[in-house]
Short mmCIF file of C-alpha atoms in Angstrom, two decimals:
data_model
loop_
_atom_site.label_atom_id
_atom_site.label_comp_id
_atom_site.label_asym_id
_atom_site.label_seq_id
_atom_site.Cartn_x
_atom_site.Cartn_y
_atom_site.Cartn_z
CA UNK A 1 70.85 121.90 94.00
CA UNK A 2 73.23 118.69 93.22
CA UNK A 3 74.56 119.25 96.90
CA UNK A 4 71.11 119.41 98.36
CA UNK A 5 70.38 116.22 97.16
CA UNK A 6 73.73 114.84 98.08
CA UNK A 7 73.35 115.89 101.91
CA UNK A 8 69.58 114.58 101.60
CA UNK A 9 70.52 111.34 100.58
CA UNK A 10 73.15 111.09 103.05
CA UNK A 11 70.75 112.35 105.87
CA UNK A 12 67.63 110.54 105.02
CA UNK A 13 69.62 106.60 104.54
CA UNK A 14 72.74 107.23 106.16
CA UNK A 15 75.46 105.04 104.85
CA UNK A 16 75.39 102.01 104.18
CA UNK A 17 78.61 99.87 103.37
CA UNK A 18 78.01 97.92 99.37
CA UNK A 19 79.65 96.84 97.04
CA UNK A 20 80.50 100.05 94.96
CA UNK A 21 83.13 102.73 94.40
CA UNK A 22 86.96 102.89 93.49
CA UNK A 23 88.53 104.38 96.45
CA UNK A 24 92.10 103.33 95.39
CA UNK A 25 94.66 102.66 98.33
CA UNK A 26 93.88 106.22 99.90
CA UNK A 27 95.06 106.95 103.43
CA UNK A 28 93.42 109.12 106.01
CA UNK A 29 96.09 110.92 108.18
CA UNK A 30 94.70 111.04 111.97
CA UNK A 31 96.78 113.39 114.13
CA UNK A 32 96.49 113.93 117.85
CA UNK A 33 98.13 114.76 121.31
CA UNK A 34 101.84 115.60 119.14
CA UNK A 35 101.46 111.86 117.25
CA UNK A 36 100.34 111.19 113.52
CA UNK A 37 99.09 107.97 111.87
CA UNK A 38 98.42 107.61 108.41
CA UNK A 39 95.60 104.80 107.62
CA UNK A 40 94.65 102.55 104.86
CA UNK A 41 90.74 101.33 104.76
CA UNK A 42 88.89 98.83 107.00
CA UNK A 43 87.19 98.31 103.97
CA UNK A 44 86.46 99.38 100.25
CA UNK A 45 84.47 98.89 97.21
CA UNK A 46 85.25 99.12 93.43
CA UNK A 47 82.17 99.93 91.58
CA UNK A 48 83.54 98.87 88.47
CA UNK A 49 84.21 95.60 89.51
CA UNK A 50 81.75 95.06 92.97
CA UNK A 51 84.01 93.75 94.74
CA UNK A 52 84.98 94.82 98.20
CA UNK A 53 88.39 93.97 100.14
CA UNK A 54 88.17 94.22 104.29
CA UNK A 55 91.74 94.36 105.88
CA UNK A 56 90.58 94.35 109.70
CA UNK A 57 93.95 94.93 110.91
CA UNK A 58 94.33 98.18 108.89
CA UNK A 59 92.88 100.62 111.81
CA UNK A 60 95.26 103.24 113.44
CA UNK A 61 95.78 103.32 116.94
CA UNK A 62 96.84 106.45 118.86
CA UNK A 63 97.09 107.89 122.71
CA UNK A 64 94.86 110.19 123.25
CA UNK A 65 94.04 112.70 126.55
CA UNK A 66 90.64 113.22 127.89
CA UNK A 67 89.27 116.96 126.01
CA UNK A 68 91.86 116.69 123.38
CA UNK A 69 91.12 116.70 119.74
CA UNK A 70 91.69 114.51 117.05
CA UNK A 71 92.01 116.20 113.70
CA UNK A 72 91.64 114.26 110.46
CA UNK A 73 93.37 115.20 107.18
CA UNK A 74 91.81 113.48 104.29
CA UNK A 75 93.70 113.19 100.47
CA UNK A 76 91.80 114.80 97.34
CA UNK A 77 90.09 111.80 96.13
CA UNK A 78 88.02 111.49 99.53
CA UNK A 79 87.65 115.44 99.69
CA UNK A 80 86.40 115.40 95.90
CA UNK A 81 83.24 113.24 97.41
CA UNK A 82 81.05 113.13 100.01
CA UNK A 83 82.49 111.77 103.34
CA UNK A 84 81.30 111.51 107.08
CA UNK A 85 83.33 111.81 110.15
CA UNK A 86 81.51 109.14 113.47
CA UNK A 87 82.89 109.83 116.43
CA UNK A 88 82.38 107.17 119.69
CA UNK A 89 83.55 108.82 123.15
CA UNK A 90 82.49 108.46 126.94
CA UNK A 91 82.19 111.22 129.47
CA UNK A 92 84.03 111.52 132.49
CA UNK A 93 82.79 108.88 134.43
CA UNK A 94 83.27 106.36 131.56
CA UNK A 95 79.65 106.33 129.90
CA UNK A 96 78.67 105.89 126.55
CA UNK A 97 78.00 108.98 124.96
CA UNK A 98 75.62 109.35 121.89
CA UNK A 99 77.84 108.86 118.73
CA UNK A 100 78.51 112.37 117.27
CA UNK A 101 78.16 112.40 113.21
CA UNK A 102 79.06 114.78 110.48
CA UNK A 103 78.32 114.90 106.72
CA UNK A 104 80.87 116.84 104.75
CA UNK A 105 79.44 117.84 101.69
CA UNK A 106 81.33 120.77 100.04
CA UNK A 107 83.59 118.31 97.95
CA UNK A 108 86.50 120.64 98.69
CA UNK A 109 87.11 119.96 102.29
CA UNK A 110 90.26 118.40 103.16
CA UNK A 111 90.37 118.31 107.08
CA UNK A 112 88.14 117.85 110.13
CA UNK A 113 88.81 118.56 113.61
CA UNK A 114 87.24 116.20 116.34
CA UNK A 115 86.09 117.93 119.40
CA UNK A 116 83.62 116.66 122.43
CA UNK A 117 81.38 118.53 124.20
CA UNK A 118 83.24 118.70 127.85
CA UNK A 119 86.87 118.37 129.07
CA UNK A 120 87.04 115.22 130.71
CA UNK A 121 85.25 113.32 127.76
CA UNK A 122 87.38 110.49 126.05
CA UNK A 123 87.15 110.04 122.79
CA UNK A 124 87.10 106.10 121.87
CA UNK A 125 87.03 105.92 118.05
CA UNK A 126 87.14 108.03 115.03
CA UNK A 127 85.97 106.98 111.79
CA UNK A 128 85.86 108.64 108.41
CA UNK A 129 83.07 106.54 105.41
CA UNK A 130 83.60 107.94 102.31
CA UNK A 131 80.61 107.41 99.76
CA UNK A 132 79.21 107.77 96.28
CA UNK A 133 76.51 108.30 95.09
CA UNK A 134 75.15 106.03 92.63
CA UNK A 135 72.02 105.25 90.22
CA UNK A 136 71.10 102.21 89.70
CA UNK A 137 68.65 103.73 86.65
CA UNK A 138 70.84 106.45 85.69
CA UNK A 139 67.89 108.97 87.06
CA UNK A 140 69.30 111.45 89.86
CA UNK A 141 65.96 110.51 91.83
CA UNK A 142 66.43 107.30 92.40
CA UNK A 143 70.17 107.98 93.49
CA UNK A 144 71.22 106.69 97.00
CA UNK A 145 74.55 107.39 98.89
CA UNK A 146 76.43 103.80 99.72
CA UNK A 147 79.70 103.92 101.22
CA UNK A 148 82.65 102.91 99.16
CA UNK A 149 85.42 103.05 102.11
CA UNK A 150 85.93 103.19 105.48
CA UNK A 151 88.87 104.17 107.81
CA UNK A 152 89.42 103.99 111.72
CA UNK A 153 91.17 105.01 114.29
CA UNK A 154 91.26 103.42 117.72
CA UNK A 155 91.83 105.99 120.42
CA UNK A 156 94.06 104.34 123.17
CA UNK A 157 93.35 106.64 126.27
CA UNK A 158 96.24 108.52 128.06
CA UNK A 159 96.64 110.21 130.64
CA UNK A 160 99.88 111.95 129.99
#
C-alpha cells in the first residue's frame, strides 16, 4: 500500500526540485562504453535545514556510441528512497526524441541500465532525481514527492 502511494505521488506531480531532504554528499556512478564516472549532485536539499546547494559544474561527462547503454549504479541512501532515471537522446538523424522516464520504487534497487529504442539512437543526457516524500501536516494524504537531489551526466557522442 505505502508503495502505491509512493509511485502515485511520483506519477501524478512528477518531481519537483524544493527545498527538502538530506541527501548527504552521495555519488551516482555512471558507467558506459569501458569508462566510469562517479558524480556528486547538480543540486540538493536538506530538509532539516531548507536549504539547497547547486554546484553546476558537478555533472559527469562521458563518450558514448550510438545504441550503447549507459548503466547507473546508485549508493544505499538513494536506493533506500524513491528515485527516477530521465533520459534525453536523438535518433539517427539527430532529432529530439521524447524524454524516456522511470520511477524506481522498490527502495532496494541499486542499479539501472539505460537503453534506447533503436541502434543508431544517441543518448544525450542521463539524469538520476532522488526524492522524498514529505507531509507538510503529518497526514500520508496530503504527502507529495519533491526532489531532494539531482545528478547528471552529459553524454559526449563517439563514434569509436
Amino acid at each position: 500500500m505505502r508503495r502505491l502511494r509512493i509511485l502515485a505521488l511520483l506519477a501524478a506531480g512528477g518531481f519537483v526540485v524544493a527545498g527538502c531532504s538530506a541527501p548527504g554528499p552521495e555519488e551516482v556512478t555512471f558507467f558506459a562504453d569501458g569508462e566510469t564516472v562517479n558524480v556528486t549532485p547538480l543540486a540538493s536539499c536538506d530538509i532539516a535545514s531548507a536549504q539547497c546547494t547547486t554546484k553546476p559544474d558537478a555533472a559527469g561527462k562521458l563518450r558514448v556510441r550510438p545504441g550503447k547503454p549507459v548503466q547507473i549504479s546508485v549508493p544505499s541512501g538513494i536506493a533506500e528512497s524513491p528515485w527516477k532515471v530521465t533520459v534525453q537522446y536523438v535518433n539517427g538523424q539527430g532529432e529530439p526524441q521524447e524524454l524516456k522516464q522511470d520511477i524506481i520504487t522498490s527502495l532496494d534497487r541499486f542499479a539501472y541500465t539505460v537503453t534506447t529504442p533503436r541502434p543508431d539512437d544517441q543518448i544525450l543526457v542521463v539524469e538520476v532525481a532522488q526524492a522524498s516524500v514529505i507531509s507538510q501536516t503529518g497526514r500520508p494524504e496530503d504527502a507529495e514527492a519533491v526532489t531532494t537531489a539531482i545528478w547528471s551526466l552529459q553524454v559526449e557522442p563517439s563514434t569509436l
